[in-house]
XYZ file of C-alpha atoms in Angstrom:
563
model
C 34.210 4.377 -31.285
C 31.335 1.949 -30.887
C 29.028 2.617 -27.966
C 27.508 0.162 -25.528
C 24.935 0.365 -22.747
C 24.159 -1.847 -19.766
C 20.733 -2.729 -18.398
C 20.601 -4.164 -14.886
C 17.434 -6.045 -13.915
C 16.776 -6.954 -10.261
C 14.235 -9.749 -9.866
C 12.940 -11.552 -6.780
C 15.630 -14.257 -6.756
C 18.486 -12.844 -8.824
C 19.906 -9.877 -10.683
C 20.987 -10.043 -14.310
C 22.975 -7.604 -16.431
C 22.983 -7.360 -20.202
C 25.506 -5.404 -22.300
C 23.985 -4.162 -25.558
C 25.415 -2.659 -28.721
C 23.681 0.725 -28.757
C 23.686 0.875 -32.554
C 21.932 -2.385 -33.407
C 20.622 -3.932 -30.173
C 22.897 -6.976 -30.248
C 23.281 -8.495 -26.775
C 27.015 -9.042 -26.436
C 27.057 -10.473 -22.913
C 24.774 -11.258 -20.004
C 25.337 -12.456 -16.453
C 23.086 -13.636 -13.600
C 23.831 -13.434 -9.861
C 21.649 -15.336 -7.383
C 21.073 -13.713 -3.982
C 22.905 -15.901 -1.481
C 21.169 -14.769 1.732
C 17.761 -14.936 0.058
C 18.591 -18.435 -1.182
C 19.224 -19.416 2.444
C 15.779 -17.999 3.336
C 17.252 -15.510 5.808
C 15.091 -12.729 7.291
C 11.877 -14.269 5.920
C 8.869 -15.876 7.558
C 6.431 -17.180 4.906
C 3.952 -18.127 7.620
C 3.206 -14.427 8.185
C 4.024 -13.377 4.602
C 7.248 -11.676 5.678
C 9.786 -11.428 2.842
C 12.889 -9.332 3.430
C 16.179 -9.085 1.526
C 19.561 -7.867 2.691
C 20.960 -4.980 0.607
C 24.294 -6.797 0.433
C 22.676 -9.393 -1.851
C 21.917 -6.585 -4.267
C 25.201 -4.728 -3.893
C 27.202 -7.909 -4.480
C 25.049 -8.679 -7.509
C 25.616 -5.183 -8.859
C 29.374 -5.627 -8.808
C 29.507 -9.242 -9.980
C 27.175 -8.922 -12.955
C 28.476 -5.669 -14.427
C 32.114 -6.700 -14.043
C 31.291 -10.002 -15.738
C 29.567 -8.517 -18.801
C 32.324 -5.948 -19.295
C 35.035 -8.609 -19.012
C 33.229 -11.228 -21.115
C 32.413 -8.813 -23.924
C 35.928 -7.378 -24.046
C 34.650 -3.890 -24.862
C 36.735 -0.844 -23.980
C 35.671 0.689 -20.632
C 35.232 4.137 -22.169
C 32.809 2.702 -24.764
C 30.224 1.847 -22.066
C 28.302 5.110 -22.137
C 25.190 4.421 -20.051
C 23.688 2.258 -17.310
C 20.072 1.981 -16.137
C 18.702 -0.114 -13.281
C 15.245 -1.651 -12.992
C 14.026 -3.488 -9.890
C 11.052 -5.095 -8.220
C 8.660 -2.814 -6.405
C 7.390 -1.604 -4.191
C 10.482 -2.709 -2.276
C 11.470 0.166 0.048
C 14.735 0.354 2.018
C 15.381 2.464 5.151
C 18.527 4.597 4.836
C 20.576 6.939 7.025
C 21.147 10.635 6.344
C 24.289 9.882 4.322
C 22.392 7.409 2.116
C 23.652 4.191 3.727
C 21.126 1.329 3.781
C 20.291 0.814 7.455
C 21.053 -2.905 7.262
C 24.725 -2.010 6.701
C 24.903 -0.086 9.993
C 26.065 -1.708 13.247
C 23.112 -2.723 15.372
C 20.855 -3.344 12.377
C 22.813 -5.832 10.247
C 20.627 -8.809 11.211
C 17.372 -6.949 11.837
C 14.711 -7.958 9.273
C 12.945 -4.621 9.786
C 16.067 -2.814 8.559
C 16.185 -4.852 5.344
C 14.583 -4.198 2.000
C 10.857 -4.966 2.317
C 10.344 -7.098 -0.788
C 7.367 -6.442 -3.057
C 5.601 -9.633 -1.980
C 5.857 -8.932 1.756
C 2.242 -8.753 2.965
C 2.775 -8.002 6.644
C 1.150 -4.570 6.196
C -2.404 -5.664 5.344
C -3.836 -3.863 8.383
C -1.938 -0.697 7.523
C -3.116 -0.765 3.897
C -6.706 -1.095 5.101
C -6.205 1.950 7.345
C -4.848 3.987 4.438
C -7.866 3.064 2.316
C -10.310 3.915 5.094
C -8.632 7.263 5.746
C -8.499 8.155 2.051
C -12.265 7.689 1.852
C -13.218 9.376 5.120
C -10.841 12.210 6.006
C -12.606 14.855 3.913
C -9.668 15.887 1.739
C -8.187 14.632 -1.521
C -8.552 10.904 -2.110
C -4.899 10.111 -2.753
C -5.691 6.604 -3.981
C -7.659 7.671 -7.052
C -4.693 7.336 -9.434
C -3.742 4.025 -7.762
C -6.888 2.248 -8.909
C -8.782 3.464 -5.842
C -7.310 0.807 -3.519
C -3.968 1.022 -1.712
C -2.131 -2.289 -1.312
C -0.076 -3.853 1.448
C 2.586 -4.428 -1.225
C 3.235 -0.682 -1.474
C 5.464 2.018 -0.013
C 3.498 3.804 2.745
C 1.784 0.703 4.136
C 5.113 -1.098 4.543
C 6.820 1.841 6.235
C 3.858 2.337 8.581
C 4.052 -1.326 9.577
C 7.788 -1.163 10.291
C 7.744 2.041 12.363
C 4.926 0.699 14.495
C 6.791 -2.535 15.044
C 10.356 -1.278 15.494
C 11.057 2.051 17.183
C 14.817 1.654 16.727
C 14.436 1.440 12.939
C 12.055 4.382 12.981
C 14.530 6.561 14.872
C 17.501 5.536 12.718
C 15.851 5.853 9.284
C 16.321 9.392 7.972
C 14.474 8.497 4.793
C 13.333 5.515 2.739
C 14.232 4.748 -0.862
C 12.690 2.404 -3.371
C 14.937 -0.435 -4.490
C 15.449 1.158 -7.938
C 16.395 4.489 -6.343
C 18.886 3.189 -3.764
C 20.759 1.058 -6.307
C 20.950 4.006 -8.714
C 22.115 6.246 -5.861
C 24.894 3.797 -4.993
C 26.295 4.031 -8.537
C 25.795 7.734 -9.176
C 28.086 10.620 -8.262
C 25.114 12.734 -7.129
C 25.097 12.220 -3.347
C 22.675 14.857 -2.092
C 19.649 12.875 -0.937
C 17.437 15.969 -0.926
C 17.971 16.621 -4.649
C 18.659 13.095 -5.905
C 16.279 12.240 -8.746
C 13.697 9.687 -7.576
C 11.822 7.420 -9.965
C 8.504 8.710 -11.324
C 7.487 5.107 -11.945
C 8.010 4.062 -8.315
C 6.553 7.208 -6.783
C 3.464 7.357 -8.964
C 2.464 3.713 -8.850
C 3.314 2.921 -5.223
C 3.650 6.122 -3.123
C 0.531 8.072 -4.214
C 2.652 10.774 -5.881
C 0.791 12.889 -8.432
C 1.466 16.274 -9.978
C -2.137 17.413 -9.457
C -1.617 17.621 -5.683
C 1.958 18.839 -5.889
C 3.665 15.547 -5.179
C 3.202 13.192 -2.247
C 0.139 13.089 0.031
C -0.031 16.007 2.456
C 1.568 16.054 5.912
C -1.906 16.352 7.396
C -3.059 13.135 5.733
C 0.119 11.209 6.577
C 0.136 12.525 10.151
C -3.284 10.999 10.742
C -1.639 7.617 10.087
C 1.522 8.222 12.139
C 3.526 11.357 13.114
C 6.678 9.775 11.658
C 5.118 9.641 8.193
C 4.406 13.377 8.301
C 8.031 14.027 9.287
C 9.303 11.596 6.676
C 7.545 13.443 3.863
C 10.009 16.350 4.046
C 12.941 13.893 3.800
C 11.608 12.262 0.629
C 10.991 14.255 -2.554
C 8.627 16.653 -4.271
C 9.583 16.193 -7.918
C 10.012 12.865 -9.677
C 11.747 11.940 -12.911
C 11.288 9.572 -15.829
C 14.001 7.121 -16.843
C 15.068 9.086 -19.891
C 16.620 11.557 -17.429
C 20.193 11.591 -16.097
C 20.566 10.727 -12.396
C 24.329 11.368 -12.469
C 27.569 9.856 -13.700
C 29.257 6.720 -12.403
C 31.145 7.715 -9.253
C 34.863 7.099 -8.805
C 34.479 4.280 -6.256
C 32.209 2.217 -8.481
C 34.052 3.058 -11.683
C 37.135 1.483 -10.112
C 35.170 -1.542 -8.872
C 33.540 -2.184 -12.239
C 36.470 -1.383 -14.500
C 34.586 1.503 -16.158
C 35.047 5.263 -16.331
C 33.299 8.164 -14.634
C 32.039 9.292 -18.052
C 29.372 6.571 -17.961
C 25.947 8.187 -17.520
C 23.499 6.726 -14.962
C 19.777 6.918 -15.778
C 16.968 7.434 -13.276
C 15.845 4.012 -12.041
C 12.563 2.276 -12.791
C 10.541 -0.880 -12.129
C 11.181 -4.168 -13.913
C 7.786 -4.621 -15.541
C 7.698 -1.115 -16.972
C 11.224 -1.554 -18.287
C 10.242 -4.948 -19.700
C 7.399 -3.352 -21.618
C 9.895 -0.981 -23.254
C 12.132 -3.953 -24.088
C 9.141 -5.606 -25.775
C 8.343 -2.528 -27.921
C 5.117 -1.651 -26.111
C 2.669 0.522 -27.996
C -0.872 1.770 -27.475
C -3.531 -0.933 -27.060
C -0.873 -3.580 -26.368
C -0.915 -5.412 -23.041
C 2.566 -6.561 -22.042
C 2.547 -9.404 -19.502
C 5.774 -9.829 -17.555
C 5.365 -13.433 -16.476
C 7.535 -14.776 -13.684
C 6.938 -15.533 -10.003
C 4.130 -12.990 -10.243
C 2.904 -11.002 -13.221
C 2.907 -7.331 -13.969
C 0.662 -6.232 -16.802
C 1.650 -2.975 -18.467
C -0.099 -0.731 -20.982
C 0.531 2.763 -22.299
C -2.034 5.268 -23.490
C -2.007 8.782 -24.843
C -3.820 11.295 -22.692
C -6.162 11.936 -25.629
C -7.253 8.283 -25.751
C -7.442 7.784 -21.974
C -9.169 11.100 -21.346
C -10.472 11.484 -17.782
C -10.781 7.722 -17.228
C -9.559 6.498 -13.857
C -9.299 2.729 -14.226
C -10.609 1.099 -11.057
C -8.798 -1.618 -9.175
C -5.422 -1.515 -10.962
C -1.947 -0.584 -9.692
C -2.007 2.965 -10.906
C -1.826 5.153 -13.961
C 1.184 7.425 -14.107
C 2.339 9.919 -16.698
C 5.737 8.804 -18.013
C 6.143 5.646 -15.951
C 6.821 3.594 -19.090
C 7.246 5.992 -22.014
C 7.679 9.694 -21.257
C 4.730 11.646 -22.621
C 2.332 8.713 -22.319
C 0.354 7.381 -19.356
C 1.536 4.031 -18.037
C -1.095 1.681 -16.611
C -0.127 -1.243 -14.379
C -1.981 -4.329 -13.197
C -0.856 -7.835 -12.278
C -1.185 -11.023 -10.250
C 0.515 -11.529 -6.888
C 1.136 -15.147 -7.805
C 1.765 -16.670 -11.226
C 4.828 -18.928 -11.413
C 4.729 -18.922 -7.590
C 1.392 -20.763 -7.736
C 3.000 -23.672 -9.554
C 6.154 -23.476 -7.412
C 3.965 -23.792 -4.306
C 2.415 -26.992 -5.684
C 5.863 -28.359 -6.488
C 6.920 -27.697 -2.881
C 3.846 -29.514 -1.591
C 4.524 -32.561 -3.744
C 8.216 -32.475 -2.829
C 7.602 -32.926 0.897
C 8.013 -36.737 0.955
C 11.081 -36.473 -1.285
C 12.738 -33.869 0.939
C 11.765 -35.435 4.250
C 11.968 -39.153 3.466
C 14.070 -39.831 0.389
C 16.661 -37.094 0.903
C 16.793 -37.752 4.635
C 17.365 -41.473 4.096
C 20.692 -43.042 5.020
C 20.309 -45.569 2.187
C 21.383 -43.110 -0.514
C 24.868 -41.623 -0.716
C 25.326 -37.860 -0.856
C 26.293 -38.169 -4.511
C 23.119 -40.131 -5.272
C 21.026 -37.546 -3.441
C 22.640 -34.728 -5.406
C 22.030 -36.524 -8.709
C 18.425 -37.260 -7.740
C 17.830 -33.638 -6.713
C 19.211 -32.442 -10.041
C 16.981 -34.815 -11.993
C 13.900 -33.810 -10.003
C 14.549 -30.103 -10.499
C 15.066 -30.604 -14.214
C 11.991 -32.747 -14.844
C 9.427 -32.146 -12.086
C 7.376 -29.296 -13.576
C 8.011 -30.397 -17.162
C 6.620 -33.884 -16.526
C 3.621 -32.535 -14.621
C 2.905 -30.114 -17.454
C 3.138 -32.817 -20.116
C 0.707 -35.076 -18.276
C -1.636 -32.213 -17.432
C -1.700 -31.058 -21.049
C -2.692 -34.543 -22.196
C -5.803 -34.612 -19.968
C -8.820 -33.933 -22.228
C -11.022 -31.006 -21.280
C -13.960 -33.421 -21.191
C -12.411 -35.017 -18.091
C -13.294 -33.612 -14.658
C -10.771 -30.903 -13.729
C -10.974 -29.167 -10.336
C -11.578 -25.422 -10.199
C -8.849 -23.461 -8.406
C -8.134 -19.843 -7.513
C -4.741 -18.247 -8.100
C -4.732 -16.275 -4.825
C -1.994 -18.215 -2.984
C -0.312 -14.843 -2.365
C -3.445 -12.710 -2.300
C -4.885 -10.706 -5.186
C -3.105 -7.750 -6.713
C -5.632 -6.851 -9.416
C -8.356 -6.307 -10.154
C -9.103 -4.736 -6.742
C -6.132 -5.403 -4.476
C -6.950 -7.656 -1.531
C -4.061 -9.475 0.115
C -6.371 -11.037 2.704
C -7.785 -13.378 0.080
C -6.522 -16.952 -0.044
C -6.659 -19.630 -2.681
C -9.286 -22.363 -2.762
C -10.108 -25.413 -4.835
C -13.349 -27.243 -5.585
C -14.352 -30.312 -7.554
C -11.782 -32.732 -6.093
C -12.692 -36.426 -6.220
C -10.994 -39.764 -5.715
C -10.076 -39.631 -9.395
C -8.164 -36.358 -8.989
C -4.424 -36.889 -9.447
C -1.469 -34.502 -9.316
C -1.652 -33.623 -13.050
C -5.354 -32.749 -12.656
C -4.527 -30.319 -9.868
C -1.617 -28.908 -11.868
C -3.957 -28.332 -14.816
C -6.436 -26.645 -12.464
C -3.697 -24.306 -11.220
C -2.603 -23.461 -14.779
C -6.226 -22.679 -15.570
C -6.403 -20.527 -12.436
C -3.435 -18.321 -13.293
C -4.831 -17.875 -16.809
C -8.307 -17.066 -15.489
C -6.773 -14.511 -13.128
C -5.185 -12.967 -16.203
C -8.569 -12.790 -17.914
C -10.021 -10.948 -14.922
C -7.421 -8.226 -15.532
C -8.089 -8.016 -19.271
C -11.829 -7.856 -18.631
C -11.341 -5.029 -16.127
C -9.319 -2.918 -18.564
C -11.853 -3.414 -21.321
C -14.854 -2.770 -19.066
C -13.231 0.548 -18.102
C -12.899 1.503 -21.763
C -9.202 0.647 -22.261
C -9.071 -1.328 -25.497
C -6.598 -4.221 -25.922
C -5.674 -5.319 -29.449
C -2.439 -7.208 -28.750
C -1.011 -9.282 -25.901
C 2.764 -9.684 -25.540
C 4.325 -12.181 -23.134
C 7.823 -11.754 -21.722
C 9.766 -13.596 -19.052
C 10.654 -17.180 -18.220
C 7.109 -18.563 -18.172
C 6.270 -17.016 -21.534
C 9.348 -18.455 -23.213
C 9.494 -21.863 -21.533
C 5.900 -23.051 -21.160
C 3.932 -23.537 -24.397
C 1.236 -25.285 -22.332
C 0.583 -22.192 -20.212
C 0.782 -19.813 -23.162
C -1.669 -21.866 -25.240
C -4.055 -22.072 -22.283
C -3.782 -18.299 -21.888
C -4.521 -17.702 -25.587
C -7.598 -19.944 -25.333
C -8.740 -18.218 -22.140
C -8.313 -14.667 -23.451
C -9.498 -15.678 -26.930
C -6.810 -13.555 -28.521
C -3.350 -14.212 -29.974
C -0.285 -13.758 -27.784
C 3.178 -12.897 -29.060
C 6.278 -13.912 -27.088
C 9.325 -11.652 -26.967
C 12.515 -13.400 -28.048
C 14.840 -11.780 -25.528
C 15.699 -13.742 -22.402
C 16.236 -10.435 -20.637
C 13.450 -8.080 -21.776
C 13.456 -5.937 -18.585
C 17.256 -5.607 -18.691
C 16.984 -4.802 -22.395
C 14.391 -2.132 -21.612
C 16.757 -0.664 -19.012
C 19.505 -0.631 -21.657
C 17.126 1.283 -23.961
C 16.644 3.960 -21.301
C 20.435 4.068 -20.878
C 20.886 4.636 -24.615
C 18.538 7.628 -24.435
C 20.234 9.255 -21.436
C 23.588 8.747 -23.168
C 22.292 10.842 -26.062
C 22.374 8.081 -28.690
C 18.616 8.307 -29.377
C 16.286 11.292 -29.043
C 13.589 9.435 -27.088
C 12.491 6.048 -25.744
C 10.181 5.237 -28.660
C 12.929 5.697 -31.259
C 15.409 3.723 -29.169
C 12.991 0.826 -28.643
C 12.331 0.548 -32.377
C 16.018 -0.233 -32.910
C 16.995 -1.998 -29.696
C 13.734 -3.667 -28.612
C 13.197 -7.410 -28.738
C 11.864 -9.271 -31.740
C 9.222 -11.971 -31.266
C 9.947 -15.682 -31.395
C 6.497 -17.268 -31.169
C 2.801 -16.529 -31.384
C -0.035 -18.525 -29.844
C -3.496 -18.417 -31.388
C -6.791 -19.389 -29.743
C -7.940 -22.886 -30.635
C -11.500 -22.490 -31.821
C -12.604 -25.906 -30.548
C -11.458 -25.089 -26.985
C -12.386 -21.418 -26.546
C -16.000 -22.165 -25.551
C -14.909 -24.806 -23.051
C -12.492 -22.384 -21.405
C -15.267 -19.806 -21.299
C -17.360 -22.244 -19.250
C -14.417 -23.133 -17.011
C -13.797 -19.427 -16.436
C -17.416 -19.056 -15.343
C -16.785 -21.735 -12.674
C -13.645 -19.832 -11.573
C -15.596 -16.562 -11.298
C -18.309 -18.218 -9.200
C -15.749 -19.753 -6.824
C -13.929 -16.405 -6.596
C -17.140 -14.602 -5.649
C -17.973 -17.217 -3.023
C -14.507 -17.105 -1.410
C -14.378 -13.309 -1.421
C -17.829 -13.089 0.161
C -16.859 -15.681 2.766
C -13.616 -13.823 3.543
C -15.460 -10.543 4.044
C -18.047 -12.131 6.350
C -15.353 -13.921 8.329
C -13.353 -10.716 8.790
C -16.494 -8.847 9.834
C -17.385 -11.478 12.426
C -13.829 -11.386 13.777
C -13.879 -7.593 14.113
C -17.283 -7.629 15.851
């Protein structure tokens, strides 16, 4: 009997499943489900950087996508031997003692604080600052040292601290909290004991300050200095964590019936999308894998021999086994990448949305046709015109911090800025400046790794931006002054999850061997253009100067406000 595995990849806007032939890596079927409540902008308030998602969006997507790929492929249910889930993160969810997401409980179904706190929710900036101050001053272990030395408002403890301070009802009702990848895995698996359920090493190590050297999570004493609830919560979380080549359980009877599968299907320990994407792209030592979507996550792996005692400053953690078991996974990234360009599109769309689409002159059919044409051509046309602007022409300098800065040196209080605007500056000039900005932000990350002694020989791009925007990828190659390969798979994170599933199902002995067979090939490679590299070097210098100015101004402004 042929064997198949399913990788399920939860992104910011949608979830996609891919069904893979475990012998040769052929992708037999894939399906995407868009989150309906998220699409309606429910439970969010961008003005205060609040981004919440209802667990039902994810549960519905779980059922719809897996059922679709099984049905479309026509494979026998018993031939689907493994499933693995990857998700965004840190995106924690409050749950009851029986493992029910709190947002599914009466009294909390419309409460944003009971929802999943999406990775890009930045309402916990104050709490993250408190964690950093305490880690430096309390006299015990600095629990941030394997997190790049700076704890972020995007991460587990800061978000929970914010919620329990804001909402006593949620605090009292939440027995524990689970990362997005853990709760979705728990829903599928037959292992229903929360105290012994296998939590993700990737999530815990990169976002919750878990490390084996201090026997797991930060101490009760440390957490209690932040809030008594956090000290109590620690005992309802976990001590041990597990890599995604480990079995979390088998598909339970309820979900086997829903999905048309059998309870023999093995469920892998969950993981994060970027780390899974790196596996799907055949990551190896000295390769930087850039998962390029609304934001970026930059992933590397290193042997302990090569990394030694190095603690890379200002990144999103270094965790043993978070990507490939037996190797240290290193994570960095940008809080805004595709989102930077999407923001500009929204700005330019204001007169269309508020004047043209609100007009009574056009019929509803005409409005729908116009909206479709705009969505299809807006960014493409801007990119074409921006690409045609010679570098000798005056281009503004912009920062990519529209959603704060993830790395190097997390600081979600930072905002974007732009300089060099004149009466000759048109929309394509600004678009080109923003493309430059996201590429320069990428260079800041590469420079940080290399300055800390982590050598990069290869850059691999995966995700929608990498595959669909030659303009951005060529700009990035010129900025980094190194070639960039693009993975051919549309679904590299889901493919990486499928690779983990193939290992837990016993088809391959380890993740490295599985990725050699099942991992994505490469469809394109971008090389630096020698005549433009020096120009981009000068433009990057302007970016760095503006970044320093804005960061200094932000610090002085915050200091004056506090005084």
